[in-house]
Short mmCIF file of C-alpha atoms in Angstrom, two decimals:
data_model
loop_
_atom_site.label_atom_id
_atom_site.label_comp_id
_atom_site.label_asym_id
_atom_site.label_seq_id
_atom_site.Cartn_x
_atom_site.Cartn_y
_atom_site.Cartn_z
CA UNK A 8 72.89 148.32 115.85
CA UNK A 9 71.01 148.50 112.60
CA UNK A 10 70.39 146.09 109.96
CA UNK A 11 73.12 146.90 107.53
CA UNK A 12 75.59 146.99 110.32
CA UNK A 13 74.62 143.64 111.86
CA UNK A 14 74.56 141.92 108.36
CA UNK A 15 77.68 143.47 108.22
CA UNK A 16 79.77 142.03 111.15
CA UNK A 17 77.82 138.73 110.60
CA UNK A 18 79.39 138.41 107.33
CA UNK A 19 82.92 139.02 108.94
CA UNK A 20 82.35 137.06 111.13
CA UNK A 21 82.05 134.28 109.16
CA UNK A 22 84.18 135.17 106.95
CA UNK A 23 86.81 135.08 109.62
CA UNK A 24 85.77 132.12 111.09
CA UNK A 25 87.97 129.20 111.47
CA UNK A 26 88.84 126.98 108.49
CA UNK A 27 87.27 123.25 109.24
CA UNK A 28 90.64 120.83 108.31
CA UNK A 29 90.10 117.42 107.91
CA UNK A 30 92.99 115.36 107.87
CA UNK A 31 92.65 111.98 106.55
CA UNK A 32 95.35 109.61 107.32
CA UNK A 33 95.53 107.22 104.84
CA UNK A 34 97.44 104.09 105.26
CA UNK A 35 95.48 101.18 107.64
CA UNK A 36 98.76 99.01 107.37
CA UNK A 37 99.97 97.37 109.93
CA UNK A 38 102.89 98.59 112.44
CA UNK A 39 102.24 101.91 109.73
CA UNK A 40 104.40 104.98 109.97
CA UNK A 41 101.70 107.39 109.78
CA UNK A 42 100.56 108.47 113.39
CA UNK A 43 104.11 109.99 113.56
CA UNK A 44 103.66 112.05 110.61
CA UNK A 45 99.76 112.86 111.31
CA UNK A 46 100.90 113.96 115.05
CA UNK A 47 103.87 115.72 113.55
CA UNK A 48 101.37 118.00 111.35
CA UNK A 49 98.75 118.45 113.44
CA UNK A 50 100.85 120.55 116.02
CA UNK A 51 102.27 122.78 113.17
CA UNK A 52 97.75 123.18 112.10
CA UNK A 53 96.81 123.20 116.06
CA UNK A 54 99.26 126.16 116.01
CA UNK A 55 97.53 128.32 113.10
CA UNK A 56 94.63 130.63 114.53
CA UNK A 57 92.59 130.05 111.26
CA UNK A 58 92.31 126.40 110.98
CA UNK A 59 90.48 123.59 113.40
CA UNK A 60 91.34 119.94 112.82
CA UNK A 61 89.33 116.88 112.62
CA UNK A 62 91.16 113.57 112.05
CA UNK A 63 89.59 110.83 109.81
CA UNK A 64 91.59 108.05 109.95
CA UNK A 65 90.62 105.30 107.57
CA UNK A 66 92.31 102.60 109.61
CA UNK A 67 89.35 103.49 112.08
CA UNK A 68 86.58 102.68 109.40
CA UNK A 69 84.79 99.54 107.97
CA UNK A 70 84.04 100.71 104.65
CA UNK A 71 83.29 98.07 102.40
CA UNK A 72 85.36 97.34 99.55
CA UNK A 73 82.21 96.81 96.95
CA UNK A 74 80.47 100.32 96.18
CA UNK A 75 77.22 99.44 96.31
CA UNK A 76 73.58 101.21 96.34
CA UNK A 77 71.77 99.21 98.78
CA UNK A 78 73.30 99.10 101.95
CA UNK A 79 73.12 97.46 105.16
CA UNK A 80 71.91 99.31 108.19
CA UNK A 81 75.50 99.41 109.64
CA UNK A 82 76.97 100.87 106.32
CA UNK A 83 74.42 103.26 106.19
CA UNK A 84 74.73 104.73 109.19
CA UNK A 85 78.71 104.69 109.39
CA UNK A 86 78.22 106.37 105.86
CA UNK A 87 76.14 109.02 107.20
CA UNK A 88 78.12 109.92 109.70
CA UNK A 89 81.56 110.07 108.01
CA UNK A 90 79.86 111.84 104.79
CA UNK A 91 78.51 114.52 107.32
CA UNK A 92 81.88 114.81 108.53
CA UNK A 93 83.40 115.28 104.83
CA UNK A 94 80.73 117.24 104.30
CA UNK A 95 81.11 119.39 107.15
CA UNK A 96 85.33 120.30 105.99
CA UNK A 97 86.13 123.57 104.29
CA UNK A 98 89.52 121.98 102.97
CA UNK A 99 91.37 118.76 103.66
CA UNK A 100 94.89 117.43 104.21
CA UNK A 101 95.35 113.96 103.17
CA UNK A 102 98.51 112.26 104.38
CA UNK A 103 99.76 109.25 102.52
CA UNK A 104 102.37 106.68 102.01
CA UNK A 105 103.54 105.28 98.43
CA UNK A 106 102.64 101.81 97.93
CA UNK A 107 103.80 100.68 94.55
CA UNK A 108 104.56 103.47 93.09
CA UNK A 109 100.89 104.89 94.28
CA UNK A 110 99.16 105.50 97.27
CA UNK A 111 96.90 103.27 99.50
CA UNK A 112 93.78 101.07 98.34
CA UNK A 113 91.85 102.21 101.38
CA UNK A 114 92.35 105.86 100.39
CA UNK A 115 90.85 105.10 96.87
CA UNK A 116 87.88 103.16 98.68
CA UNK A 117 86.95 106.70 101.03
CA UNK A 118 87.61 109.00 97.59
CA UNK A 119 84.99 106.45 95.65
CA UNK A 120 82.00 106.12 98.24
CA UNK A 121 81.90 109.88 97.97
CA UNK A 122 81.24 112.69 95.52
CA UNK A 123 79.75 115.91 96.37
CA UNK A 124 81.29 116.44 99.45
CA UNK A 125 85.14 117.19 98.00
CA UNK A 126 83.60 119.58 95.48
CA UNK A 127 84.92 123.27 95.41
CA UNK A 128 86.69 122.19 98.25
CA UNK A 129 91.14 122.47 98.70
CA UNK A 130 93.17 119.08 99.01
CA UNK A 131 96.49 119.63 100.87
CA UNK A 132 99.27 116.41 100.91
CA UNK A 133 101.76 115.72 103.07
CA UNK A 134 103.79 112.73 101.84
CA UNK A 135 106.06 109.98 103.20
CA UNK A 136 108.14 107.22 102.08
CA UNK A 137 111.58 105.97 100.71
CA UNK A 138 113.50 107.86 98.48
CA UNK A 139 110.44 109.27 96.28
CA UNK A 140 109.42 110.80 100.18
CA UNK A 141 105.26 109.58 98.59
CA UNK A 142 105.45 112.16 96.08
CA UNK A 143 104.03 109.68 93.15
CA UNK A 144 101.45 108.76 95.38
CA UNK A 145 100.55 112.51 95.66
CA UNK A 146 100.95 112.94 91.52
CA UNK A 147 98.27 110.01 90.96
CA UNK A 148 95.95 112.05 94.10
CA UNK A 149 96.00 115.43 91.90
CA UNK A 150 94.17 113.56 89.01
CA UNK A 151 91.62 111.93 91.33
CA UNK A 152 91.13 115.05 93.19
CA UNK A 153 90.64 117.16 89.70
CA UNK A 154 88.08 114.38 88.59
CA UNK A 155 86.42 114.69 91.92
CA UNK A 156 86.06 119.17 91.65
CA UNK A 157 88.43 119.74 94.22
CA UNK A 158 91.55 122.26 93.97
CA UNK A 159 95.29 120.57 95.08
CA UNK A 160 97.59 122.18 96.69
CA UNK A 161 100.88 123.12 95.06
CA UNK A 162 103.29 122.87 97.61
CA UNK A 163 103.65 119.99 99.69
CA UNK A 164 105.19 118.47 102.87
CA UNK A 165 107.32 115.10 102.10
CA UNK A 166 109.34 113.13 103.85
CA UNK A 167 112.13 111.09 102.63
CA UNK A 168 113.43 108.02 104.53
CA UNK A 169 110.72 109.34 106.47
CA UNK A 170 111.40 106.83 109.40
CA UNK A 171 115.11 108.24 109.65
CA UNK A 172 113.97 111.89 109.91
CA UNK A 173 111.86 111.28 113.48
CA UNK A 174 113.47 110.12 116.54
CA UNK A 175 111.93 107.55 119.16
CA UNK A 176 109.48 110.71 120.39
CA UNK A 177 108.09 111.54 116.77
CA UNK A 178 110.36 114.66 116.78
CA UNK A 179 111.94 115.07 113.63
CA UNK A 180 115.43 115.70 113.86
CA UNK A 181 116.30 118.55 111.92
CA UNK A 182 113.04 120.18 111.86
CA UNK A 183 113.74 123.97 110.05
CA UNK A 184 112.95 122.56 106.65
CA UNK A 185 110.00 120.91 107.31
CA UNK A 186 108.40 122.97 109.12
CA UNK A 187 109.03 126.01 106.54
CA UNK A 188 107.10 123.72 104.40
CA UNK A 189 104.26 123.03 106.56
CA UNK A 190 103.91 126.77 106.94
CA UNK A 191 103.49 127.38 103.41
CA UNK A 192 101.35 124.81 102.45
CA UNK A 193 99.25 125.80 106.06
CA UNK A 194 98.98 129.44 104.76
CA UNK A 195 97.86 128.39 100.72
CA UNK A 196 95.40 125.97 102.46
CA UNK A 197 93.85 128.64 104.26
CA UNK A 198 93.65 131.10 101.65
CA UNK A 199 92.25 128.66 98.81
CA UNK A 200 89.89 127.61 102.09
CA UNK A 201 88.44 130.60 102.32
CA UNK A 202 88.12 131.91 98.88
CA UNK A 203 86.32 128.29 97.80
CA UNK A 204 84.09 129.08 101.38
CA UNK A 205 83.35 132.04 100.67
CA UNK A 206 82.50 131.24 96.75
CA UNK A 207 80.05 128.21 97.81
CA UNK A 208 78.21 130.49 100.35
CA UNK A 209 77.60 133.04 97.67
CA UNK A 210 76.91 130.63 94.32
CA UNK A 211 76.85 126.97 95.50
CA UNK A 212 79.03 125.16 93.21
CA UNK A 213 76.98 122.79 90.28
CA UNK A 214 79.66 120.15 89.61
#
């Protein structure tokens, strides 16, 4: 094989290479709706050839609640690590609740203690709640997310009543609707994913 052609199927390669998903649930309240929703998604991504899934879950961090610049050696190594995972992501899903007409406090606290690392990068949402189904909290994430360099999604996946629409086994109980939506915003995640991979590899963004 000569040089040309191996630089050639490299670049495919990579270019075809599975989109890195992370999926941030967002909501560390207690007796919280959102492991049915997460688990709900993540078979309709486990099922897409071009993405791979990482769950962050924010319930399972200790982030403080004061951003500070000298931190303790705990912080600063649970900061390293989740960074490098953020990092790491070609795109993200974030799935929220509405609290008050917005969306959770420890959401806000993982956007704020981190910059760079949603840059050039697509946000996906997939909403829950009453009768809004989360989509104010997902209005007030677009502005964040545009502050932060980072492209949102324009279709969603809500849920209203949310904890009517899933029986006792997280199955949700007329499921043709939804999961038409999940494909749609699966298939603009993946293309914005790319494009915004590709684009960084060749020009790294200067936010």
């Amino acid at each position: 094989m000569d040089l040309i052609t191996a630089e050639s199927t490299a670049t495919t390669l990579t270019e075809n290479a599975p989109l890195k998903v992370a999926v941030i649930l967002a909501s560390n309240r207690e007796g919280r709706f959102a492991p049915v929703i997460a688990d709900w998604f993540l078979a309709h991504a486990d099922d897409h050839p071009a993405i791979e899934t990482e769950v962050v879950d924010v319930a399972a961090l200790e982030l403080p609640t004061a951003l500070a610049y000298r931190l303790d050696p705990d912080t600063r190594e649970l900061l390293a690590d989740l960074s490098a995972r953020l990092d790491g992501a070609d795109a993200f899903v974030v799935v929220t609740p509405e609290y008050n007409h917005s969306y959770p406090a420890p959401l806000k606290n993982l956007i704020d203690w981190h910059r760079a690392e949603w840059h050039a990068k697509p946000v996906a949402f997939v909403s829950y709640g009453g009768v809004s189904g989360g989509l104010r909290a997902v209005e007030h994430l677009r502005q964040v997310f545009a502050e932060l360099h980072a492209v949102s999604i324009r279709d969603t996946v809500s849920f209203h009543n949310a904890g009517a629409q899933f029986d006792d086994g997280g199955r949700h109980r007329d499921p043709a609707g939804p999961d038409a939506a999940a494909k749609s915003l699966l298939d603009q995640l993946v293309w914005w994913g790319r494009a915004l991979r590709d684009a960084r590899r060749s020009h790294p963004y200067g936010g």
